[in-house]
mmCIF file of C-alpha atoms and ligand atoms in Angstrom:
data_model
loop_
_atom_site.group_PDB
_atom_site.id
_atom_site.type_symbol
_atom_site.label_atom_id
_atom_site.label_comp_id
_atom_site.label_asym_id
_atom_site.label_seq_id
_atom_site.Cartn_x
_atom_site.Cartn_y
_atom_site.Cartn_z
ATOM 1 C CA MET A 1 -11.629 9.716 18.986
ATOM 2 C CA GLN A 2 -10.778 13.385 20.372
ATOM 3 C CA ILE A 3 -9.419 16.301 17.410
ATOM 4 C CA PHE A 4 -7.651 19.126 18.089
ATOM 5 C CA TYR A 5 -7.476 21.927 15.901
ATOM 6 C CA SER A 6 -4.028 23.780 17.662
ATOM 7 C CA ILE A 7 -0.708 22.711 18.299
ATOM 8 C CA ASN A 8 -0.757 23.365 22.234
ATOM 9 C CA SER A 9 -3.800 22.081 23.018
ATOM 10 C CA LEU A 10 -2.403 18.658 20.852
ATOM 11 C CA GLN A 11 0.914 18.864 22.953
ATOM 12 C CA ASP A 12 -0.861 18.897 26.289
ATOM 13 C CA PHE A 13 -2.870 15.902 25.582
ATOM 14 C CA LEU A 14 0.398 13.974 24.460
ATOM 15 C CA LYS A 15 2.878 15.455 27.075
ATOM 16 C CA SER A 16 -0.187 13.661 29.825
ATOM 17 C CA GLN A 17 -0.295 10.434 27.454
ATOM 18 C CA ARG A 18 3.582 10.374 27.149
ATOM 19 C CA LYS A 19 3.859 10.874 31.260
ATOM 20 C CA MET A 20 1.600 7.200 30.879
ATOM 21 C CA GLY A 21 4.335 5.644 29.261
ATOM 22 C CA ARG A 22 1.925 5.551 26.185
ATOM 23 C CA SER A 23 3.842 5.133 22.709
ATOM 24 C CA ILE A 24 2.771 7.562 19.784
ATOM 25 C CA GLY A 25 1.556 6.299 15.831
ATOM 26 C CA LEU A 26 2.052 9.142 13.262
ATOM 27 C CA VAL A 27 -0.045 8.769 10.221
ATOM 28 C CA PRO A 28 0.238 11.986 8.400
ATOM 29 C CA THR A 29 -2.576 12.993 5.589
ATOM 30 C CA MET A 30 -3.583 15.535 3.707
ATOM 31 C CA GLY A 31 -7.406 13.946 4.034
ATOM 32 C CA ALA A 32 -9.335 12.872 1.403
ATOM 33 C CA LEU A 33 -9.417 10.160 3.305
ATOM 34 C CA HIS A 34 -9.556 6.307 1.570
ATOM 35 C CA LYS A 35 -9.229 2.991 1.920
ATOM 36 C CA GLY A 36 -5.371 2.906 1.547
ATOM 37 C CA HIS A 37 -5.104 5.736 4.555
ATOM 38 C CA LEU A 38 -7.005 3.625 6.692
ATOM 39 C CA SER A 39 -4.686 0.579 6.325
ATOM 40 C CA LEU A 40 -1.891 3.010 7.444
ATOM 41 C CA ILE A 41 -4.397 3.516 11.099
ATOM 42 C CA ASP A 42 -4.906 -0.577 11.002
ATOM 43 C CA ALA A 43 -0.627 -0.432 11.395
ATOM 44 C CA SER A 44 -0.475 1.809 13.590
ATOM 45 C CA LYS A 45 -2.843 1.107 15.732
ATOM 46 C CA ILE A 46 -1.147 -2.310 15.866
ATOM 47 C CA GLN A 47 2.056 -1.219 17.241
ATOM 48 C CA ASN A 48 1.525 2.150 19.401
ATOM 49 C CA ASP A 49 -0.816 2.424 22.150
ATOM 50 C CA LEU A 50 -2.073 5.915 20.682
ATOM 51 C CA THR A 51 -2.932 7.089 17.320
ATOM 52 C CA VAL A 52 -2.696 10.330 15.715
ATOM 53 C CA CYS A 53 -3.668 11.168 12.232
ATOM 54 C CA SER A 54 -2.707 14.548 11.020
ATOM 55 C CA ILE A 55 -5.306 16.532 8.392
ATOM 56 C CA PHE A 56 -3.695 19.215 7.034
ATOM 57 C CA VAL A 57 -3.348 20.044 3.024
ATOM 58 C CA ASN A 58 0.037 21.386 3.047
ATOM 59 C CA PRO A 59 0.422 24.430 0.975
ATOM 60 C CA THR A 60 3.785 24.301 0.491
ATOM 61 C CA GLN A 61 4.543 20.861 -1.406
ATOM 62 C CA PHE A 62 2.164 22.278 -4.074
ATOM 63 C CA ASN A 63 3.844 23.737 -7.277
ATOM 64 C CA ASN A 64 0.914 24.391 -8.745
ATOM 65 C CA GLN A 65 -1.511 26.507 -7.204
ATOM 66 C CA GLN A 66 -4.836 25.394 -9.279
ATOM 67 C CA ASP A 67 -3.717 21.969 -8.212
ATOM 68 C CA LEU A 68 -4.140 23.261 -4.521
ATOM 69 C CA ALA A 69 -7.190 24.854 -4.805
ATOM 70 C CA VAL A 70 -8.731 21.303 -6.373
ATOM 71 C CA TYR A 71 -7.657 19.499 -3.669
ATOM 72 C CA PRO A 72 -10.542 17.839 -2.199
ATOM 73 C CA ARG A 73 -11.472 19.106 1.422
ATOM 74 C CA THR A 74 -13.681 16.121 3.422
ATOM 75 C CA LEU A 75 -12.678 17.595 7.366
ATOM 76 C CA GLU A 76 -16.161 15.907 8.239
ATOM 77 C CA ALA A 77 -16.345 12.290 6.291
ATOM 78 C CA ASP A 78 -12.226 11.931 7.071
ATOM 79 C CA CYS A 79 -13.455 12.311 10.597
ATOM 80 C CA GLN A 80 -16.187 9.745 10.242
ATOM 81 C CA MET A 81 -13.703 7.273 8.363
ATOM 82 C CA LEU A 82 -11.388 7.317 11.359
ATOM 83 C CA GLU A 83 -13.839 7.081 14.045
ATOM 84 C CA SER A 84 -15.173 3.820 12.277
ATOM 85 C CA VAL A 85 -11.631 2.561 12.343
ATOM 86 C CA ASN A 86 -11.004 3.577 16.124
ATOM 87 C CA CYS A 87 -8.227 6.386 15.197
ATOM 88 C CA ASP A 88 -7.504 8.156 18.863
ATOM 89 C CA VAL A 89 -6.478 11.244 17.905
ATOM 90 C CA VAL A 90 -6.758 13.556 14.627
ATOM 91 C CA PHE A 91 -4.826 16.715 14.520
ATOM 92 C CA SER A 92 -6.227 18.916 12.163
ATOM 93 C CA PRO A 93 -4.512 22.760 12.052
ATOM 94 C CA ASN A 94 -5.093 25.587 9.705
ATOM 95 C CA ALA A 95 -2.262 26.918 7.866
ATOM 96 C CA GLN A 96 -1.382 29.976 10.471
ATOM 97 C CA ASP A 97 -0.932 27.613 13.211
ATOM 98 C CA ILE A 98 1.445 25.409 11.406
ATOM 99 C CA TYR A 99 3.049 28.765 9.320
ATOM 100 C CA PRO A 100 3.139 31.707 11.117
ATOM 101 C CA THR A 101 5.822 32.587 8.854
ATOM 102 C CA LEU A 102 7.112 31.058 5.737
ATOM 103 C CA PRO A 103 10.432 29.349 6.749
ATOM 104 C CA ASN A 104 13.344 30.399 5.049
ATOM 105 C CA LEU A 105 14.816 26.825 5.390
ATOM 106 C CA LYS A 106 15.445 24.852 2.110
ATOM 107 C CA PHE A 107 15.495 21.085 2.177
ATOM 108 C CA ASP A 108 17.841 19.748 -0.789
ATOM 109 C CA PHE A 109 17.357 16.168 -0.872
ATOM 110 C CA GLY A 110 19.660 15.820 -3.791
ATOM 111 C CA ASP A 111 20.495 13.008 -6.530
ATOM 112 C CA LEU A 112 16.777 11.688 -4.948
ATOM 113 C CA GLU A 113 14.600 14.841 -5.663
ATOM 114 C CA ARG A 114 16.687 14.701 -9.153
ATOM 115 C CA VAL A 115 14.358 12.468 -10.611
ATOM 116 C CA MET A 116 10.604 11.561 -10.842
ATOM 117 C CA GLU A 117 7.931 13.626 -9.174
ATOM 118 C CA GLY A 118 11.123 15.785 -8.118
ATOM 119 C CA LYS A 119 12.149 16.607 -11.451
ATOM 120 C CA PHE A 120 8.805 16.930 -12.581
ATOM 121 C CA ARG A 121 7.220 19.121 -9.277
ATOM 122 C CA LEU A 122 9.552 21.652 -8.450
ATOM 123 C CA GLY A 123 10.476 22.803 -4.920
ATOM 124 C CA HIS A 124 7.886 19.542 -4.242
ATOM 125 C CA PHE A 125 9.927 17.593 -1.596
ATOM 126 C CA ASN A 126 10.931 21.436 -0.095
ATOM 127 C CA GLY A 127 7.482 21.257 0.943
ATOM 128 C CA VAL A 128 6.924 17.877 2.039
ATOM 129 C CA GLY A 129 10.139 18.098 4.034
ATOM 130 C CA ILE A 130 8.974 20.789 5.926
ATOM 131 C CA VAL A 131 5.869 19.902 7.128
ATOM 132 C CA VAL A 132 6.960 16.532 7.603
ATOM 133 C CA SER A 133 9.558 17.813 9.875
ATOM 134 C CA LYS A 134 7.390 20.094 11.755
ATOM 135 C CA LEU A 135 4.857 16.907 12.296
ATOM 136 C CA PHE A 136 7.697 15.169 13.642
ATOM 137 C CA ASN A 137 8.221 18.211 16.130
ATOM 138 C CA ILE A 138 4.721 18.471 17.450
ATOM 139 C CA ILE A 139 4.039 14.913 17.994
ATOM 140 C CA GLN A 140 7.622 13.770 18.269
ATOM 141 C CA PRO A 141 5.972 9.795 17.220
ATOM 142 C CA ASP A 142 7.965 7.046 17.921
ATOM 143 C CA ASN A 143 6.561 5.461 14.856
ATOM 144 C CA ALA A 144 5.668 7.572 11.384
ATOM 145 C CA TYR A 145 3.544 5.511 8.675
ATOM 146 C CA PHE A 146 3.284 6.375 4.871
ATOM 147 C CA GLY A 147 2.235 4.335 1.939
ATOM 148 C CA GLN A 148 4.276 2.559 -0.750
ATOM 149 C CA LYS A 149 2.470 4.260 -3.515
ATOM 150 C CA ASP A 150 4.233 7.913 -2.658
ATOM 151 C CA LEU A 151 7.669 5.434 -2.875
ATOM 152 C CA GLN A 152 9.969 8.541 -3.634
ATOM 153 C CA GLN A 153 8.084 10.103 -0.806
ATOM 154 C CA CYS A 154 8.921 7.303 1.380
ATOM 155 C CA ALA A 155 12.766 7.840 0.207
ATOM 156 C CA ILE A 156 12.657 11.047 0.857
ATOM 157 C CA ILE A 157 11.060 11.165 4.729
ATOM 158 C CA ASN A 158 13.791 8.351 5.505
ATOM 159 C CA ARG A 159 16.842 10.219 4.224
ATOM 160 C CA LEU A 160 14.824 13.354 6.274
ATOM 161 C CA VAL A 161 14.820 10.942 9.700
ATOM 162 C CA LYS A 162 18.374 9.780 9.039
ATOM 163 C CA ASP A 163 19.746 13.277 8.391
ATOM 164 C CA LEU A 164 17.577 15.180 11.088
ATOM 165 C CA SER A 165 18.132 11.944 13.770
ATOM 166 C CA TYR A 166 14.659 12.079 14.349
ATOM 167 C CA ASN A 167 14.299 9.581 17.203
ATOM 168 C CA LEU A 168 11.734 7.455 15.416
ATOM 169 C CA LYS A 169 10.652 4.741 13.089
ATOM 170 C CA LEU A 170 9.868 5.402 9.780
ATOM 171 C CA ASN A 171 7.020 2.370 8.710
ATOM 172 C CA VAL A 172 6.495 2.083 4.714
ATOM 173 C CA CYS A 173 3.195 0.173 4.366
ATOM 174 C CA PRO A 174 2.198 -1.354 0.906
ATOM 175 C CA THR A 175 -0.276 0.187 -1.527
ATOM 176 C CA GLN A 176 -3.841 -0.233 -1.693
ATOM 177 C CA ARG A 177 -5.537 -1.321 -4.201
ATOM 178 C CA GLU A 178 -9.153 -1.386 -5.879
ATOM 179 C CA THR A 179 -10.306 -4.148 -7.194
ATOM 180 C CA ASP A 180 -9.222 -3.654 -10.340
ATOM 181 C CA GLY A 181 -5.645 -2.896 -9.422
ATOM 182 C CA LEU A 182 -6.130 1.197 -9.498
ATOM 183 C CA ALA A 183 -3.920 2.367 -6.947
ATOM 184 C CA MET A 184 -6.275 3.991 -4.540
ATOM 185 C CA SER A 185 -5.988 7.673 -4.131
ATOM 186 C CA SER A 186 -7.623 11.331 -3.360
ATOM 187 C CA ARG A 187 -6.833 12.090 -6.610
ATOM 188 C CA ASN A 188 -9.249 8.960 -8.108
ATOM 189 C CA ARG A 189 -12.160 11.402 -6.833
ATOM 190 C CA ASN A 190 -11.213 13.933 -9.358
ATOM 191 C CA LEU A 191 -11.575 11.384 -11.964
ATOM 192 C CA THR A 192 -15.050 11.653 -14.698
ATOM 193 C CA PRO A 193 -16.790 7.989 -14.624
ATOM 194 C CA GLU A 194 -15.415 7.506 -18.149
ATOM 195 C CA GLN A 195 -11.636 8.249 -16.643
ATOM 196 C CA ARG A 196 -12.500 5.754 -13.925
ATOM 197 C CA LYS A 197 -12.779 2.811 -16.113
ATOM 198 C CA ILE A 198 -9.419 3.105 -18.722
ATOM 199 C CA ALA A 199 -7.827 4.562 -15.170
ATOM 200 C CA PRO A 200 -6.448 0.807 -14.446
ATOM 201 C CA ALA A 201 -4.568 0.501 -17.472
ATOM 202 C CA ILE A 202 -1.486 2.519 -15.709
ATOM 203 C CA TYR A 203 -1.013 -0.804 -13.005
ATOM 204 C CA LYS A 204 -1.618 -3.094 -15.795
ATOM 205 C CA SER A 205 1.282 -1.247 -17.229
ATOM 206 C CA LEU A 206 3.481 -1.877 -15.018
ATOM 207 C CA GLN A 207 2.773 -5.280 -14.227
ATOM 208 C CA LYS A 208 3.497 -5.933 -17.690
ATOM 209 C CA ALA A 209 6.741 -4.103 -17.995
ATOM 210 C CA VAL A 210 7.824 -6.640 -14.587
ATOM 211 C CA GLU A 211 7.007 -9.659 -17.464
ATOM 212 C CA LEU A 212 8.601 -7.605 -20.118
ATOM 213 C CA LEU A 213 11.868 -6.757 -17.704
ATOM 214 C CA LYS A 214 11.964 -10.861 -16.587
ATOM 215 C CA ASN A 215 11.893 -12.106 -19.897
ATOM 216 C CA LYS A 216 15.270 -10.055 -20.295
ATOM 217 C CA ASN A 217 13.583 -7.348 -21.985
ATOM 218 C CA SER A 218 15.919 -3.658 -22.049
ATOM 219 C CA SER A 219 15.055 -1.026 -19.857
ATOM 220 C CA GLU A 220 14.725 0.944 -22.826
ATOM 221 C CA SER A 221 13.225 -0.977 -24.791
ATOM 222 C CA VAL A 222 10.438 -1.299 -22.340
ATOM 223 C CA LYS A 223 10.473 1.861 -21.539
ATOM 224 C CA LEU A 224 9.585 3.309 -24.552
ATOM 225 C CA LEU A 225 6.541 0.299 -25.658
ATOM 226 C CA ILE A 226 4.462 0.525 -21.953
ATOM 227 C CA VAL A 227 4.769 4.653 -22.546
ATOM 228 C CA ASN A 228 4.152 3.994 -26.335
ATOM 229 C CA GLN A 229 1.473 1.708 -25.582
ATOM 230 C CA LEU A 230 -0.405 4.028 -22.631
ATOM 231 C CA ASP A 231 -0.172 7.597 -24.418
ATOM 232 C CA ASN A 232 -2.211 5.115 -27.539
ATOM 233 C CA ILE A 233 -5.006 5.030 -25.078
ATOM 234 C CA GLU A 234 -6.950 7.901 -25.523
ATOM 235 C CA GLY A 235 -7.490 10.193 -22.344
ATOM 236 C CA ILE A 236 -3.872 8.953 -21.084
ATOM 237 C CA LYS A 237 -0.882 11.186 -21.105
ATOM 238 C CA VAL A 238 2.454 9.768 -19.905
ATOM 239 C CA GLU A 239 4.370 12.122 -17.887
ATOM 240 C CA TYR A 240 7.320 9.894 -16.437
ATOM 241 C CA PHE A 241 7.959 6.048 -16.536
ATOM 242 C CA GLU A 242 11.227 4.891 -14.566
ATOM 243 C CA ILE A 243 12.895 1.764 -14.477
ATOM 244 C CA SER A 244 15.365 2.690 -10.823
ATOM 245 C CA ASP A 245 17.169 1.052 -8.033
ATOM 246 C CA PHE A 246 14.474 1.332 -5.502
ATOM 247 C CA GLU A 247 16.330 2.956 -2.631
ATOM 248 C CA THR A 248 18.765 5.661 -4.879
ATOM 249 C CA LEU A 249 15.571 6.318 -7.287
ATOM 250 C CA GLN A 250 18.477 6.279 -10.019
ATOM 251 C CA PRO A 251 17.240 5.094 -13.326
ATOM 252 C CA ILE A 252 18.903 1.287 -14.144
ATOM 253 C CA ASN A 253 19.655 -0.388 -17.148
ATOM 254 C CA GLU A 254 19.223 -4.127 -16.059
ATOM 255 C CA LEU A 255 16.440 -5.869 -13.267
ATOM 256 C CA SER A 256 18.367 -6.463 -10.420
ATOM 257 C CA GLU A 257 15.807 -8.798 -8.475
ATOM 258 C CA GLY A 258 13.991 -7.425 -5.068
ATOM 259 C CA LYS A 259 15.539 -3.794 -5.608
ATOM 260 C CA THR A 260 13.747 -2.742 -9.126
ATOM 261 C CA ALA A 261 10.842 -0.122 -8.933
ATOM 262 C CA LEU A 262 8.734 0.725 -11.549
ATOM 263 C CA CYS A 263 7.395 4.463 -10.844
ATOM 264 C CA ILE A 264 4.957 5.707 -13.231
ATOM 265 C CA ALA A 265 3.190 9.301 -13.423
ATOM 266 C CA ALA A 266 0.555 9.942 -15.784
ATOM 267 C CA PHE A 267 -2.141 12.680 -16.653
ATOM 268 C CA MET A 268 -5.980 11.245 -17.008
ATOM 269 C CA GLY A 269 -7.181 15.506 -18.276
ATOM 270 C CA THR A 270 -5.965 17.476 -15.462
ATOM 271 C CA THR A 271 -5.902 14.406 -12.789
ATOM 272 C CA ARG A 272 -2.128 13.486 -12.472
ATOM 273 C CA LEU A 273 -1.988 9.931 -11.319
ATOM 274 C CA ILE A 274 1.480 7.920 -9.346
ATOM 275 C CA ASP A 275 1.466 4.200 -8.870
ATOM 276 C CA ASN A 276 4.768 1.913 -8.332
ATOM 277 C CA VAL A 277 6.011 -1.839 -7.684
ATOM 278 C CA ILE A 278 9.104 -3.377 -6.947
ATOM 279 C CA ILE A 279 10.339 -6.398 -8.044
HETATM 280 O O1 PAF B 301 1.401 12.073 1.629
HETATM 281 C C1 PAF B 301 0.896 12.623 1.623
HETATM 282 O O2 PAF B 301 -0.334 12.780 1.916
HETATM 283 C C2 PAF B 301 1.745 14.294 1.835
HETATM 284 O O3 PAF B 301 2.457 14.580 1.311
HETATM 285 C C3 PAF B 301 2.227 14.293 3.407
HETATM 286 C C4 PAF B 301 3.396 12.949 3.772
HETATM 287 C C5 PAF B 301 1.036 13.895 4.101
HETATM 288 C C6 PAF B 301 3.177 15.433 3.728
HETATM 289 O O4 PAF B 301 1.988 17.019 3.648
#
């Protein structure tokens, strides 16, 4: 596995690989890797000759400076994990290289970002759009891999790829879960042992909501019930729970099989977790 810290050295290497006709898969991450990330590496390795994992904690997508400050940075452990799954290349640039100047450019993804994460984390998707565009431009992958856990991010990047005519295929891979159902996330490591014990209640509530919707309960009643039940658990505070069209991400009143996404964000202390399921 090769590790590159600068854009120039990575690009020289990738140029030589492309000359040999090798296809490139990109797995963009902010590090603090877990098995969910490794499943993206596995998917990329199946479809590409060369897999690049970028590790960059992107300051422009944090609307909360405290969140940025405590975001786990574990490059050495990350590289060991990547080596164990035979990732070919790690790209770990510094902020100065990615942002020699702060961009004036602003992305607005319209209705897609007026809901859920975009509504509660103002400017977040502008930062994601900017850094993902930069990574696509720097690496020019044939395929890029993202996890379904960040469903809204996937929808936004899908739009970005179309709007800017990126010549790559976006691959959305299933959410990986712990055995008790908790969605794998870099933020899970910030949970106290007590919080970790109750965190699976978030996924359980999504499963319960699916059952209620399939039994013809209205979206409104399901939303109320689920939010009340979760908020009654000490240590969990729901920020939003939405029942939406899985492509447009706009709220819907009735279940439409194969097209409905149930999305949730909840705080456990200062740690914010998100999850979703698609019916
Ligand atoms: O999902 C993430 O880890 C980040 O939002 C991404 C896509 C790597 C951009 O910084």
